[in-house]
Each structure stands twice: as structure tokens, then as C-alpha cells.
Short mmCIF file of C-alpha atoms and ligand atoms in Angstrom, two decimals:
data_model
loop_
_atom_site.label_atom_id
_atom_site.label_comp_id
_atom_site.label_asym_id
_atom_site.label_seq_id
_atom_site.Cartn_x
_atom_site.Cartn_y
_atom_site.Cartn_z
CA UNK A 1 68.32 -7.28 -267.77
CA UNK A 2 71.55 -5.86 -266.68
CA UNK A 3 73.94 -3.97 -269.00
CA UNK A 4 77.15 -5.38 -269.79
CA UNK A 5 79.72 -3.25 -270.86
CA UNK A 6 83.30 -3.61 -273.05
CA UNK A 7 86.08 -1.51 -271.94
CA UNK A 8 89.05 -0.55 -274.91
CA UNK A 9 91.77 -1.03 -272.56
CA UNK A 10 95.20 -0.07 -273.67
CA UNK A 11 97.01 -0.40 -270.22
CA UNK A 12 97.25 3.82 -270.20
CA UNK A 13 96.34 6.06 -267.78
CA UNK A 14 93.04 7.07 -269.57
CA UNK A 15 92.05 3.62 -270.52
CA UNK A 16 92.70 2.25 -267.30
CA UNK A 17 91.00 5.01 -265.58
CA UNK A 18 87.94 3.87 -267.63
CA UNK A 19 87.96 0.57 -266.77
CA UNK A 20 87.44 1.57 -263.28
CA UNK A 21 84.83 3.79 -264.34
CA UNK A 22 83.19 0.79 -266.07
CA UNK A 23 83.32 -1.22 -263.00
CA UNK A 24 81.85 1.53 -260.80
CA UNK A 25 79.05 1.73 -262.90
CA UNK A 26 78.37 -1.37 -264.52
CA UNK A 27 79.26 -3.77 -261.46
CA UNK A 28 82.77 -5.86 -261.94
CA UNK A 29 80.70 -9.11 -263.64
CA UNK A 30 79.37 -7.32 -266.09
CA UNK A 31 82.81 -5.68 -267.47
CA UNK A 32 85.18 -6.85 -269.46
CA UNK A 33 87.71 -5.37 -271.94
CA UNK A 34 89.95 -6.01 -275.18
CA UNK A 35 93.16 -4.73 -276.36
CA UNK A 36 94.70 -4.62 -279.38
CA UNK A 37 97.60 -5.83 -280.96
CA UNK A 38 99.00 -3.68 -283.78
CA UNK A 39 102.57 -4.46 -283.80
CA UNK A 40 102.90 -1.60 -281.47
CA UNK A 41 106.85 -1.14 -280.92
CA UNK A 42 105.90 -1.70 -276.83
CA UNK A 43 104.13 -5.05 -275.78
CA UNK A 44 104.50 -3.89 -272.59
CA UNK A 45 101.41 -1.86 -272.95
CA UNK A 46 99.12 -5.28 -273.29
CA UNK A 47 100.89 -6.73 -270.87
CA UNK A 48 100.06 -3.97 -267.97
CA UNK A 49 96.42 -4.09 -269.31
CA UNK A 50 96.86 -7.94 -268.38
CA UNK A 51 97.81 -7.38 -265.24
CA UNK A 52 95.84 -4.44 -264.16
CA UNK A 53 92.40 -7.09 -265.37
CA UNK A 54 94.22 -9.86 -263.57
CA UNK A 55 94.08 -7.32 -260.49
CA UNK A 56 90.73 -6.25 -261.01
CA UNK A 57 89.06 -9.39 -261.76
CA UNK A 58 88.45 -8.72 -265.39
CA UNK A 59 88.38 -11.08 -268.64
CA UNK A 60 90.69 -9.21 -270.97
CA UNK A 61 91.17 -10.04 -274.76
CA UNK A 62 93.78 -9.16 -277.18
CA UNK A 63 92.58 -8.73 -280.42
CA UNK A 64 95.43 -9.20 -283.02
CA UNK A 65 94.86 -6.26 -285.85
CA UNK A 66 98.51 -6.59 -287.81
CA UNK A 67 96.61 -4.84 -290.42
CA UNK A 68 97.05 -1.31 -288.74
CA UNK A 69 100.87 -1.74 -289.13
CA UNK A 70 101.03 -2.86 -292.08
CA UNK A 71 98.76 0.31 -293.40
CA UNK A 72 100.60 3.19 -291.52
CA UNK A 73 104.24 3.86 -290.79
CA UNK A 74 104.59 5.82 -287.67
CA UNK A 75 106.71 5.95 -284.31
CA UNK A 76 104.38 3.66 -282.23
CA UNK A 77 104.79 0.72 -284.69
CA UNK A 78 108.35 1.12 -286.27
CA UNK A 79 111.77 1.57 -284.84
CA UNK A 80 113.35 3.66 -287.44
CA UNK A 81 110.52 6.64 -286.84
CA UNK A 82 112.09 7.95 -283.54
CA UNK A 83 109.23 9.97 -281.34
CA UNK A 84 109.15 13.46 -281.46
CA UNK A 85 110.11 15.28 -278.27
CA UNK A 86 107.50 17.90 -279.43
CA UNK A 87 104.45 18.08 -281.47
CA UNK A 88 104.77 19.98 -284.65
CA UNK A 89 102.89 22.91 -284.99
CA UNK A 90 99.39 22.42 -286.74
CA UNK A 91 99.74 18.56 -287.56
CA UNK A 92 99.06 15.35 -285.68
CA UNK A 93 101.83 14.13 -283.68
CA UNK A 94 104.17 11.02 -285.54
CA UNK A 95 102.48 8.88 -283.30
CA UNK A 96 99.32 9.41 -285.13
CA UNK A 97 97.84 5.86 -286.57
CA UNK A 98 94.96 7.04 -289.13
CA UNK A 99 91.57 5.89 -288.35
CA UNK A 100 93.23 3.58 -285.07
CA UNK A 101 89.95 4.76 -282.90
CA UNK A 102 87.55 4.05 -285.85
CA UNK A 103 88.44 0.56 -285.92
CA UNK A 104 89.23 -0.34 -282.34
CA UNK A 105 85.67 0.68 -281.63
CA UNK A 106 84.33 -1.26 -285.01
CA UNK A 107 85.97 -4.30 -283.52
CA UNK A 108 85.27 -3.76 -279.96
CA UNK A 109 81.56 -3.32 -280.94
CA UNK A 110 81.57 -6.42 -283.00
CA UNK A 111 83.19 -8.22 -279.83
CA UNK A 112 80.73 -6.87 -277.81
CA UNK A 113 77.70 -7.70 -279.80
CA UNK A 114 79.14 -11.64 -280.16
CA UNK A 115 79.54 -11.17 -275.96
CA UNK A 116 75.88 -10.08 -275.35
CA UNK A 117 77.28 -6.65 -274.28
CA UNK A 118 75.51 -3.47 -275.41
CA UNK A 119 78.07 -0.90 -273.64
CA UNK A 120 81.30 0.20 -275.17
CA UNK A 121 83.60 2.85 -273.00
CA UNK A 122 86.55 4.23 -274.68
CA UNK A 123 88.87 6.83 -272.75
CA UNK A 124 89.00 9.11 -275.93
CA UNK A 125 88.93 12.71 -274.79
CA UNK A 126 88.35 15.97 -276.60
CA UNK A 127 90.34 18.05 -274.01
CA UNK A 128 93.98 17.53 -274.73
CA UNK A 129 92.96 17.01 -278.22
CA UNK A 130 96.29 16.56 -280.03
CA UNK A 131 95.13 16.26 -283.72
CA UNK A 132 93.38 12.49 -283.51
CA UNK A 133 90.04 13.20 -285.36
CA UNK A 134 88.89 10.12 -284.15
CA UNK A 135 89.05 11.09 -280.46
CA UNK A 136 86.68 13.97 -281.13
CA UNK A 137 82.85 13.71 -279.59
CA UNK A 138 81.40 14.48 -282.76
CA UNK A 139 83.17 11.36 -284.33
CA UNK A 140 82.04 9.18 -281.45
CA UNK A 141 78.71 10.11 -281.59
CA UNK A 142 78.25 9.89 -285.41
CA UNK A 143 80.32 6.20 -285.19
CA UNK A 144 77.82 5.56 -282.25
CA UNK A 145 74.69 5.69 -284.76
CA UNK A 146 76.79 3.87 -288.01
CA UNK A 147 77.68 0.96 -285.37
CA UNK A 148 73.78 0.80 -284.40
CA UNK A 149 73.18 0.83 -288.50
CA UNK A 150 75.72 -1.74 -289.34
CA UNK A 151 74.37 -4.30 -286.83
CA UNK A 152 71.01 -3.38 -285.86
CA UNK A 153 71.77 -3.11 -282.34
CA UNK A 154 71.58 -0.38 -279.85
CA UNK A 155 75.34 0.12 -278.68
CA UNK A 156 75.83 3.05 -276.27
CA UNK A 157 79.72 4.21 -276.32
CA UNK A 158 80.86 5.80 -273.33
CA UNK A 159 83.70 8.78 -273.33
CA UNK A 160 83.89 9.22 -269.70
CA UNK A 161 87.25 11.23 -270.30
CA UNK A 162 85.78 13.69 -273.51
CA UNK A 163 85.62 16.50 -271.52
CA UNK A 164 88.02 16.78 -268.75
CA UNK A 165 91.80 17.36 -268.49
CA UNK A 166 94.11 15.20 -267.36
CA UNK A 167 94.44 16.62 -264.03
CA UNK A 168 90.98 15.68 -263.76
CA UNK A 169 91.67 12.43 -265.26
CA UNK A 170 93.73 11.82 -261.98
CA UNK A 171 91.15 12.96 -260.00
CA UNK A 172 88.57 10.49 -261.42
CA UNK A 173 90.96 7.75 -260.30
CA UNK A 174 91.44 9.03 -257.05
CA UNK A 175 87.71 9.01 -256.70
CA UNK A 176 87.72 5.81 -257.60
CA UNK A 177 90.17 4.28 -254.80
CA UNK A 178 92.81 3.78 -257.74
CA UNK A 179 95.13 6.40 -257.92
CA UNK A 180 98.13 4.23 -256.86
CA UNK A 181 97.56 1.52 -259.13
CA UNK A 182 96.83 4.20 -262.39
CA UNK A 183 100.31 5.97 -261.32
CA UNK A 184 102.67 2.89 -260.56
CA UNK A 185 101.06 -0.05 -263.15
CA UNK A 186 100.06 2.17 -266.51
CA UNK A 187 102.32 2.50 -269.46
CA UNK A 188 101.66 6.00 -271.23
CA UNK A 189 105.03 6.47 -272.41
CA UNK A 190 105.85 6.71 -276.14
CA UNK A 191 109.13 5.02 -274.95
CA UNK A 192 107.46 2.13 -273.11
CA UNK A 193 108.53 2.84 -269.89
CA UNK A 194 105.75 2.09 -267.19
CA UNK A 195 104.74 4.10 -264.33
CA UNK A 196 106.47 7.59 -264.37
CA UNK A 197 107.65 6.94 -267.78
CA UNK A 198 110.93 8.26 -269.46
CA UNK A 199 109.72 11.55 -268.54
CA UNK A 200 110.61 13.85 -271.85
CA UNK A 201 108.53 12.48 -274.39
CA UNK A 202 104.81 14.07 -274.90
CA UNK A 203 103.09 11.92 -273.53
CA UNK A 204 105.36 11.76 -270.31
CA UNK A 205 105.16 15.52 -270.01
CA UNK A 206 101.24 15.77 -270.46
CA UNK A 207 100.68 12.94 -267.75
CA UNK A 208 103.40 14.55 -265.41
CA UNK A 209 101.57 17.87 -265.70
CA UNK A 210 98.22 17.05 -264.92
CA UNK A 211 99.66 14.80 -262.06
CA UNK A 212 101.40 17.89 -260.36
CA UNK A 213 98.13 20.31 -261.42
CA UNK A 214 96.29 17.68 -259.63
CA UNK A 215 98.16 17.35 -256.32
CA UNK A 216 97.44 21.62 -256.27
CA UNK A 217 93.94 20.74 -256.63
CA UNK A 218 94.21 18.42 -254.03
CA UNK A 219 96.24 20.44 -251.64
CA UNK A 220 93.76 23.27 -252.07
CA UNK A 221 90.82 21.44 -251.11
CA UNK A 222 92.00 20.03 -247.68
ZN1 ZN B 1 107.85 9.09 -271.73
#
């Protein structure tokens, strides 16, 4: 039996790259994606994800999770909390939503099981670790065991970006033949600007530096 995969897709660079990674690995007909509407300030994220899935011919379902907004206040969900230009030393940035990946992956697992899928794909990454404990490899492995026990099921959580940096993520998109799509049609910016973004928030800075590094790598290998 062919395995089916559910990709957690936010419409950003990382999860979009993971979507195409999953399509290559599992075959388009075996991949679907889910996103979460938790009251994020920028609904454009979900629109980006929907457009990307339409283009890829993949089913996309948005799961409403307003509880996350209700439980925590931060700059991804609240207009009155501005995005920090620099991340504070030794503390998670104020875009941090406590336990978000724990919840997202758990919801995705429930969705997967009810849709006959065993494999979950998420773009979490430990390399650019910015203080999100539930993006760490050890957490994902631990949750994988917990989900299997919770639902008596053999989930496999894939984290194709776990040990690579932003430049290598661009490289992966390039190898998958979706560099232009990821560059122009994803939304990573904390200020809600698609593609190249606002240019000055921490997400834009990380994305741009990675892209520049990737272009350097590409020049050297030509
Ligand atoms: Zn930005």
C-alpha cells in the first residue's frame, strides 16, 4: 500500500519547500496539506498556501484553531504588539507562540489518521534555532512516539529541513524545480509582505541572507 502524507503548510518558504519535497517523495496523488487559522494577523499566509496548492494540484484544508490566539498574546496574532527588529538576547523572539508546533502536529496527526495518511511533513528546523523548543529534533521524535501511543497508529514525522540552513533550503527548492515559485509566491515576512517581503524584519533578514549565500554557492559550483 502506498503511504499518504499530510504536509503542515503555512505558505512560508520552509513549509512550501517541504510540500514539494513530499510531492517528489510520495507522489502528488498521495499528498495533501493542512494549514491553521489561529487568528494570525496576516491572512495572506493562508491565501499563499491555498494558491500554491492550487498550482501544485494538491488539496489544502484550513483548520480553525482560534484557541491558540486566545491563550497567548504575541506579535503574530496581535496588532498592538509590534514585531521586534532584532531578537532579544537569550529569549525567544516575541513572534513566539508557546506550544504551537505541538498543537499543529497533533491536529495534523488527527487529520492524517482520519484521512488514511501515516506520514506527516513539517518544515521545522533546528539549524536556525531561534528559541522555539518545539522545533527541536528531540521534541519531534518524542511527539512521534506520543502520537503513535495516543492513537495506536504508526505515524512517521518527516522534517526534511531539520539540519540544513536557509541557503540549503533554497538549494533544495532549486533542485526540486520550484525556486521561482518559492521565491515569489511564499510569505515568510512578519509584516505580511509576499515574496521578497518588507526587507527588515528578522524573517526577511534570515531569508535574504540565506538566498544570497545560496546564490554564492551556485556561482561556485557552475
Ligand atoms: Zn519582513
